[in-house]
PDB file of C-alpha atoms in Angstrom:
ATOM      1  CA  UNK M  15      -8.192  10.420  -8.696  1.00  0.00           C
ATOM      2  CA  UNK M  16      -7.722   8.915 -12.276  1.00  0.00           C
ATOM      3  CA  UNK M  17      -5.600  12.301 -13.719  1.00  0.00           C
ATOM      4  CA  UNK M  18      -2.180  13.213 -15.264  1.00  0.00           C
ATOM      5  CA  UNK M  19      -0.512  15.363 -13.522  1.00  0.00           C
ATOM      6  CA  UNK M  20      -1.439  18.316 -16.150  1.00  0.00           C
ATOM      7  CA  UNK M  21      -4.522  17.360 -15.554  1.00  0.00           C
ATOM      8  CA  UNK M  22      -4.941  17.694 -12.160  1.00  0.00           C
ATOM      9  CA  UNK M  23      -5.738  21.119 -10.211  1.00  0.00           C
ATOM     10  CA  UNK M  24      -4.034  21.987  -7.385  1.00  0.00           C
ATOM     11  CA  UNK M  25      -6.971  22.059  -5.047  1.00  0.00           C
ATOM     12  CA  UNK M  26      -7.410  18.081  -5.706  1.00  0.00           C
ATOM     13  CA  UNK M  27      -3.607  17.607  -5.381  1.00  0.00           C
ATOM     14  CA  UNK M  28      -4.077  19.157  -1.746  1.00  0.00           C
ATOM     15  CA  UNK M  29      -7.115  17.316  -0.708  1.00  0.00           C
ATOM     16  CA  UNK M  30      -5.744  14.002  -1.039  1.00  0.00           C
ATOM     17  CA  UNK M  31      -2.321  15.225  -0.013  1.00  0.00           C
ATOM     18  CA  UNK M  32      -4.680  16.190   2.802  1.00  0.00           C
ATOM     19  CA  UNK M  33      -6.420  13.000   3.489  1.00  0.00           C
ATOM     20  CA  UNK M  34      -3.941  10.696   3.036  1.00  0.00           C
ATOM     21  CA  UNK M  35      -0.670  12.849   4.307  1.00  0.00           C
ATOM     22  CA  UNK M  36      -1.932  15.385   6.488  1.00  0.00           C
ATOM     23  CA  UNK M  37      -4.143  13.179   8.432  1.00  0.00           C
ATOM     24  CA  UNK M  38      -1.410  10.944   9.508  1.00  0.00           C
ATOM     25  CA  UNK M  39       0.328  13.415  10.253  1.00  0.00           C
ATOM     26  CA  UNK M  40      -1.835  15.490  12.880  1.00  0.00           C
ATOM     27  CA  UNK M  41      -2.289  11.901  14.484  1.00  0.00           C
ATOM     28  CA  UNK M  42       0.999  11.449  14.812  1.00  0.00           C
ATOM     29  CA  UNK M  43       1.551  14.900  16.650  1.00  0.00           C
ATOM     30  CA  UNK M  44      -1.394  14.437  18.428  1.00  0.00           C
ATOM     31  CA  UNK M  45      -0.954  11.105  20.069  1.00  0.00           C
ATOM     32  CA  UNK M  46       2.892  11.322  20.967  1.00  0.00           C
ATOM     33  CA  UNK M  47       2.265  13.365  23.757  1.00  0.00           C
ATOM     34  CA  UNK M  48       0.333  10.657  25.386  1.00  0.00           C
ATOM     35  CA  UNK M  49       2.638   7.616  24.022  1.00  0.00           C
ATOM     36  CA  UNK M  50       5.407   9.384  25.612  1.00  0.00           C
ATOM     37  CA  UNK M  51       3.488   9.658  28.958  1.00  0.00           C
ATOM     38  CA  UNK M  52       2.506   6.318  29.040  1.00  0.00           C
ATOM     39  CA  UNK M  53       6.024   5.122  28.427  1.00  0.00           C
ATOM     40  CA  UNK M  54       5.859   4.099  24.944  1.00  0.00           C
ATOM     41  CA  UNK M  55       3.104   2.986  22.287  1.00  0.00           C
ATOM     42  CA  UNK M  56       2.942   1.686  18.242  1.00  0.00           C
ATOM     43  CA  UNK M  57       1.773   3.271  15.324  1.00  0.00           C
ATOM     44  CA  UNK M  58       0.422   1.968  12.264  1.00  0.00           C
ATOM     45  CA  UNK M  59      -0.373   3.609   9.028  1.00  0.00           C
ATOM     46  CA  UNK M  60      -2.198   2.579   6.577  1.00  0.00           C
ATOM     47  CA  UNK M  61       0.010   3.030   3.095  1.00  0.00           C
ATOM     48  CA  UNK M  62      -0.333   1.400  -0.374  1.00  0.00           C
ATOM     49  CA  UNK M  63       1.563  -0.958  -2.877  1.00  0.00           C
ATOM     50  CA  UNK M  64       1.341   2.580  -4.695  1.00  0.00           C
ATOM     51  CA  UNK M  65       3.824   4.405  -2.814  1.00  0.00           C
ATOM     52  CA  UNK M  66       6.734   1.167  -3.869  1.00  0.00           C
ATOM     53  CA  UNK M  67       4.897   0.982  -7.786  1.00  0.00           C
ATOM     54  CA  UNK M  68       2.503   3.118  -9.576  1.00  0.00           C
ATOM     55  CA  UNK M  69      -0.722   2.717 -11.441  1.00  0.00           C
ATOM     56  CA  UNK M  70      -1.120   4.977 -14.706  1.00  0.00           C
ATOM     57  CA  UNK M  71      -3.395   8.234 -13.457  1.00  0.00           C
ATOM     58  CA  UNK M  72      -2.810   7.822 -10.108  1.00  0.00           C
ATOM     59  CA  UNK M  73       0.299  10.708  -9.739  1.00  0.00           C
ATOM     60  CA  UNK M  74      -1.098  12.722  -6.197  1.00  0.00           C
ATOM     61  CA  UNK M  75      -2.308   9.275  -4.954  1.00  0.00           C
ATOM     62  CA  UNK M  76       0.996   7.549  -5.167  1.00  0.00           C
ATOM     63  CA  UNK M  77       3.034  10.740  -4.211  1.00  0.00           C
ATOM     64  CA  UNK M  78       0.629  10.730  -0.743  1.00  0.00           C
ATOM     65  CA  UNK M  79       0.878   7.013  -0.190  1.00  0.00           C
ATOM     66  CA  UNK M  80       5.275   7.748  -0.843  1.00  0.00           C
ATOM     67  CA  UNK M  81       4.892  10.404   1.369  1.00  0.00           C
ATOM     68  CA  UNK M  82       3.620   8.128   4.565  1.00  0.00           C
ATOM     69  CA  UNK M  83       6.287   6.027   4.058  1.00  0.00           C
ATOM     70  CA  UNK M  84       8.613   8.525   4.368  1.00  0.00           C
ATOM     71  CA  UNK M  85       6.696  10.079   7.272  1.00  0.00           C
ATOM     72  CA  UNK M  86       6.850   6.443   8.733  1.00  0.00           C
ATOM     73  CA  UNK M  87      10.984   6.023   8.380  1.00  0.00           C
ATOM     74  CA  UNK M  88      11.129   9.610   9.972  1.00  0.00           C
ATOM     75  CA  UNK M  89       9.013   8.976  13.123  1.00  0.00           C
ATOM     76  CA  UNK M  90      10.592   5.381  13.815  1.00  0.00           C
ATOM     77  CA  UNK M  91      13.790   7.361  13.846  1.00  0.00           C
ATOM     78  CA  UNK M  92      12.763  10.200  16.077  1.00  0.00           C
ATOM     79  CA  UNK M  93      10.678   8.491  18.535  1.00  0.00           C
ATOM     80  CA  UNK M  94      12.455   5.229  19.070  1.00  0.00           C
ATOM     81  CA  UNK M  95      14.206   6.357  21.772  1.00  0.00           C
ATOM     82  CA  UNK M  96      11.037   7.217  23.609  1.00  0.00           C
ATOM     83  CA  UNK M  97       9.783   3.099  22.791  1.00  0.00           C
ATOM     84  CA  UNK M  98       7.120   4.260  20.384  1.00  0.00           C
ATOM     85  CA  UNK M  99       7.386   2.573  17.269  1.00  0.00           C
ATOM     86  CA  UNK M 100       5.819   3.255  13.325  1.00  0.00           C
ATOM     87  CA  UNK M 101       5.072   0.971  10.700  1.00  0.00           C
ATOM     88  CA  UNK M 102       3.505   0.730   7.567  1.00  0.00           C
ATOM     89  CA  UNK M 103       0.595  -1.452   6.182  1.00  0.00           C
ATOM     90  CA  UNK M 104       0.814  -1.579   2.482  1.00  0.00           C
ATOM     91  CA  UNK M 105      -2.568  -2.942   0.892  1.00  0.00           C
ATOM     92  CA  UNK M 106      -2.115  -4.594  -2.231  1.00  0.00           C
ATOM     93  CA  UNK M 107      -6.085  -4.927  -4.561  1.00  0.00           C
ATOM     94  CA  UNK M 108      -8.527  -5.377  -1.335  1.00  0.00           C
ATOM     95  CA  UNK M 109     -12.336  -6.155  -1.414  1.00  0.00           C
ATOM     96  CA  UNK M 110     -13.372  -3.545  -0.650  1.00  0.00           C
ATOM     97  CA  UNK M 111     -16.549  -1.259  -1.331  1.00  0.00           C
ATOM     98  CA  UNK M 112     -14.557   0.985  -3.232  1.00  0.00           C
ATOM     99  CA  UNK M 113     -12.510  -1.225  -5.113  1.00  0.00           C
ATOM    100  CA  UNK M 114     -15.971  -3.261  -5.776  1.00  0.00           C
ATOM    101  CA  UNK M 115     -17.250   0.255  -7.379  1.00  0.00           C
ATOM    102  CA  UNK M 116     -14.240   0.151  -9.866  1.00  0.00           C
ATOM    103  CA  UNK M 117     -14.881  -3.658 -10.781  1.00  0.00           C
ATOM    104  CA  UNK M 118     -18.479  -2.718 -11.205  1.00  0.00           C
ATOM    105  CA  UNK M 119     -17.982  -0.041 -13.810  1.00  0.00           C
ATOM    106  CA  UNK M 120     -16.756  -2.369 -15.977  1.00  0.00           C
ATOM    107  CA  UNK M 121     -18.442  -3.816 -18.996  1.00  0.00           C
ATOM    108  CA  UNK M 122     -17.210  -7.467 -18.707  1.00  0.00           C
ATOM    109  CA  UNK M 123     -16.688  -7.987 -14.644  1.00  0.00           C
ATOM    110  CA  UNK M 124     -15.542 -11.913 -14.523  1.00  0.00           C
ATOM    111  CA  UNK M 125     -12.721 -10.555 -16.792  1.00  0.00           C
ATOM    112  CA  UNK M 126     -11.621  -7.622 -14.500  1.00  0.00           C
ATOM    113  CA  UNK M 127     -11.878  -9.748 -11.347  1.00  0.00           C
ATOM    114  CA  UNK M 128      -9.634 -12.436 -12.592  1.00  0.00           C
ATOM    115  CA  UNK M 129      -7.131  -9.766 -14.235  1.00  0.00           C
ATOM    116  CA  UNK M 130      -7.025  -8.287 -10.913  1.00  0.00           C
ATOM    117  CA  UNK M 131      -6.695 -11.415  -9.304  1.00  0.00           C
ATOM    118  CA  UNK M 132      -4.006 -12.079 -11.959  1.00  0.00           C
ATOM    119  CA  UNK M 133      -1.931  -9.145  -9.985  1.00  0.00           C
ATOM    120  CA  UNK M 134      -1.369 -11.242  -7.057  1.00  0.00           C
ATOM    121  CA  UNK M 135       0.995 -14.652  -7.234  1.00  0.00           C
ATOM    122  CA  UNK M 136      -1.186 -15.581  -4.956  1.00  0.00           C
ATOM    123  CA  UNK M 137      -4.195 -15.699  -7.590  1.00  0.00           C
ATOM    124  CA  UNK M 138      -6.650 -13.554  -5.742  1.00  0.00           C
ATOM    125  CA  UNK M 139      -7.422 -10.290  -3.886  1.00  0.00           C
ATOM    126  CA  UNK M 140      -7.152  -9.566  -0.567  1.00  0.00           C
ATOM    127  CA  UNK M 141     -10.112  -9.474   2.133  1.00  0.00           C
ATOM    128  CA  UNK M 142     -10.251  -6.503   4.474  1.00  0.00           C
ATOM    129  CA  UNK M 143      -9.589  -9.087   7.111  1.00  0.00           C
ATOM    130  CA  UNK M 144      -5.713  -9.686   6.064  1.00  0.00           C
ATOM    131  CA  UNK M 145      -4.984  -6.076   6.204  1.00  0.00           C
ATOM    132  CA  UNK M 146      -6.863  -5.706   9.880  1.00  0.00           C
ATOM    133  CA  UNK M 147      -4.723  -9.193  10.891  1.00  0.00           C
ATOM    134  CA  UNK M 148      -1.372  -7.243   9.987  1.00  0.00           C
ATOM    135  CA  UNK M 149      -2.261  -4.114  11.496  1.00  0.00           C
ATOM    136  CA  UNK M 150      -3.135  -6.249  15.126  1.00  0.00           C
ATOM    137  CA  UNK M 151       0.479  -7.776  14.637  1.00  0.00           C
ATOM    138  CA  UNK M 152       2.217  -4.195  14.270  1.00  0.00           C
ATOM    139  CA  UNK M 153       0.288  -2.680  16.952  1.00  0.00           C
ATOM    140  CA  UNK M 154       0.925  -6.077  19.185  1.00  0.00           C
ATOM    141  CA  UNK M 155       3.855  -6.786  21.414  1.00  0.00           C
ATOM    142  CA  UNK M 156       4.799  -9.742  18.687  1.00  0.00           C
ATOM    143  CA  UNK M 157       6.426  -7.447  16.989  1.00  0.00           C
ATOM    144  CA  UNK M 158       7.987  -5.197  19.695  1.00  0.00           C
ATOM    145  CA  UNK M 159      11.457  -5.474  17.831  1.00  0.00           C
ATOM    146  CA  UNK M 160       9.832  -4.261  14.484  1.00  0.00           C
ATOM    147  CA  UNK M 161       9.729  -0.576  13.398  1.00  0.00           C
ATOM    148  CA  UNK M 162       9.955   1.430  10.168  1.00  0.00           C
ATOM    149  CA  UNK M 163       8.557  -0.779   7.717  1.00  0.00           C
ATOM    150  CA  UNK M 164       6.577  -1.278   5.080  1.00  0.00           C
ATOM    151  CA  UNK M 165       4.328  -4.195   5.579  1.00  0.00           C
ATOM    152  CA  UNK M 166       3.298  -4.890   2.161  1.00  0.00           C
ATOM    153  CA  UNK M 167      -0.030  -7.227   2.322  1.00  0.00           C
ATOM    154  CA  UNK M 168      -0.139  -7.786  -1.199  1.00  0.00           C
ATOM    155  CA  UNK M 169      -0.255 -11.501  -1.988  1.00  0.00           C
ATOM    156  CA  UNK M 170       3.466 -10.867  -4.017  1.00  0.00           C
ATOM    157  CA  UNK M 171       1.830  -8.520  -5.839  1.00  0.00           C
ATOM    158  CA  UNK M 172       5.102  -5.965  -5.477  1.00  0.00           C
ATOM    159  CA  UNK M 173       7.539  -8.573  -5.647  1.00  0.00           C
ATOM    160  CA  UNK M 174       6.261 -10.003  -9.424  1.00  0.00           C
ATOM    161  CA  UNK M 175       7.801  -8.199 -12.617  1.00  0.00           C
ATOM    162  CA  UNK M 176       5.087  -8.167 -14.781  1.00  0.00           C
ATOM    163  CA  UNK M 177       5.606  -9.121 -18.448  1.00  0.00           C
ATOM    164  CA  UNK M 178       3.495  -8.244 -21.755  1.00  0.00           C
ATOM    165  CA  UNK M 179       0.680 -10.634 -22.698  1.00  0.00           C
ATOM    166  CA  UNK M 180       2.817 -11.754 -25.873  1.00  0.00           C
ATOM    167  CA  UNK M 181       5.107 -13.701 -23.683  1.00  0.00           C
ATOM    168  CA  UNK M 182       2.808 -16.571 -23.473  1.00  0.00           C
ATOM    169  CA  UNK M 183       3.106 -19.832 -22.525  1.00  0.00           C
ATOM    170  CA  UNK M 184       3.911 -21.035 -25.969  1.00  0.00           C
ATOM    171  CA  UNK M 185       7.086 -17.912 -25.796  1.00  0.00           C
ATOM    172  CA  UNK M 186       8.171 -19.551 -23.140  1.00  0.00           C
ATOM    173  CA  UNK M 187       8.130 -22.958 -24.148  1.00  0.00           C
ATOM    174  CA  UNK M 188      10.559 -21.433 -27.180  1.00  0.00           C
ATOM    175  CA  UNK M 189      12.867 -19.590 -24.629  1.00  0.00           C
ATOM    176  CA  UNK M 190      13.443 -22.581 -22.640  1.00  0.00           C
ATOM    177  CA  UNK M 191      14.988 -24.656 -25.838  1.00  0.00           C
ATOM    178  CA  UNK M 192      16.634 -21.964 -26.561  1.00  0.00           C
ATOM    179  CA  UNK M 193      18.553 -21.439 -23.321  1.00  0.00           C
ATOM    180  CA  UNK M 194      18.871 -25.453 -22.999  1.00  0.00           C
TER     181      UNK M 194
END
């Protein structure tokens, strides 16, 4: 949802609080029962570099996405003691069909896929495959010590303070005699 908050109505606010909050939720209370039974279990949510940074528009999207990682710190807490464990998998710009959509809508594609790419340190965008690879990890016995993160699978992309365009290469040629 690409809206201010003004311009958002409340019935959109609650579906994607909805689908992205609720349904996490109602898993969670759903399948604890059973973990606990069984002695124990891991889960993994899927969150977003948006619930750590923002986009412009995105207000209700990044609210749900901050909202699983709180939901994530509270059930680590909580169920712990019974060996269940919650974590976090924060996708940074994925290929996916729906971010392929966005790209598409674009007059000058090559430009927007290199931006985007741009995000990343890394230099690219993510493949579905990276995010599935950290979710198997979470939900493995690998990483029976971890729980209550935020497994941000971003290529750096949260970890990189972006500066305006103006500070080129040439700016920055000028800084570094400067501080010399």
């Amino acid at each position: 949802m690409h809206k201010t908050i003004d311009d958002q109505t409340a019935e959109e606010w609650d579906r994607l609080m909805a689908v992205n909050l609720r349904g996490p939720f109602l898993m969670a209370k759903y399948v604890v029962p059973e973990m606990r039974r069984q002695g124990g279990g891991t889960i993994v949510n899927i969150g977003s570099v948006e619930g750590f940074m923002v986009n412009p528009w995105h207000s209700a999207y990044a609210a749900s996405k901050a909202g699983i990682h709180g939901l994530t710190l509270a059930l680590s807490v909580d169920l712990g003691p019974d060996s269940i464990r919650c974590n976090t998998v924060c996708p940074g710009w994925i290929d996916t069909d729906l971010n392929r959509a966005y790209v598409e809508m674009h007059p000058d594609r090559a430009l927007i896929e290199r931006e985007l790419g741009q995000l990343h340190p890394v230099g690219r965008i993510g493949a579905p495959k990276e995010i599935a690879n950290a979710v198997l990890w979470l939900a493995s016995d690998d990483s029976s010590f971890v729980s209550g993160e935020m497994i941000s699978v971003d290529g750096a992309r949260t970890k990189k303070i972006s500066l305006p365009a103006i500070l080129d290469e040439e700016y920055r040629a000028k800084l570094t005699k400067v501080q010399a």
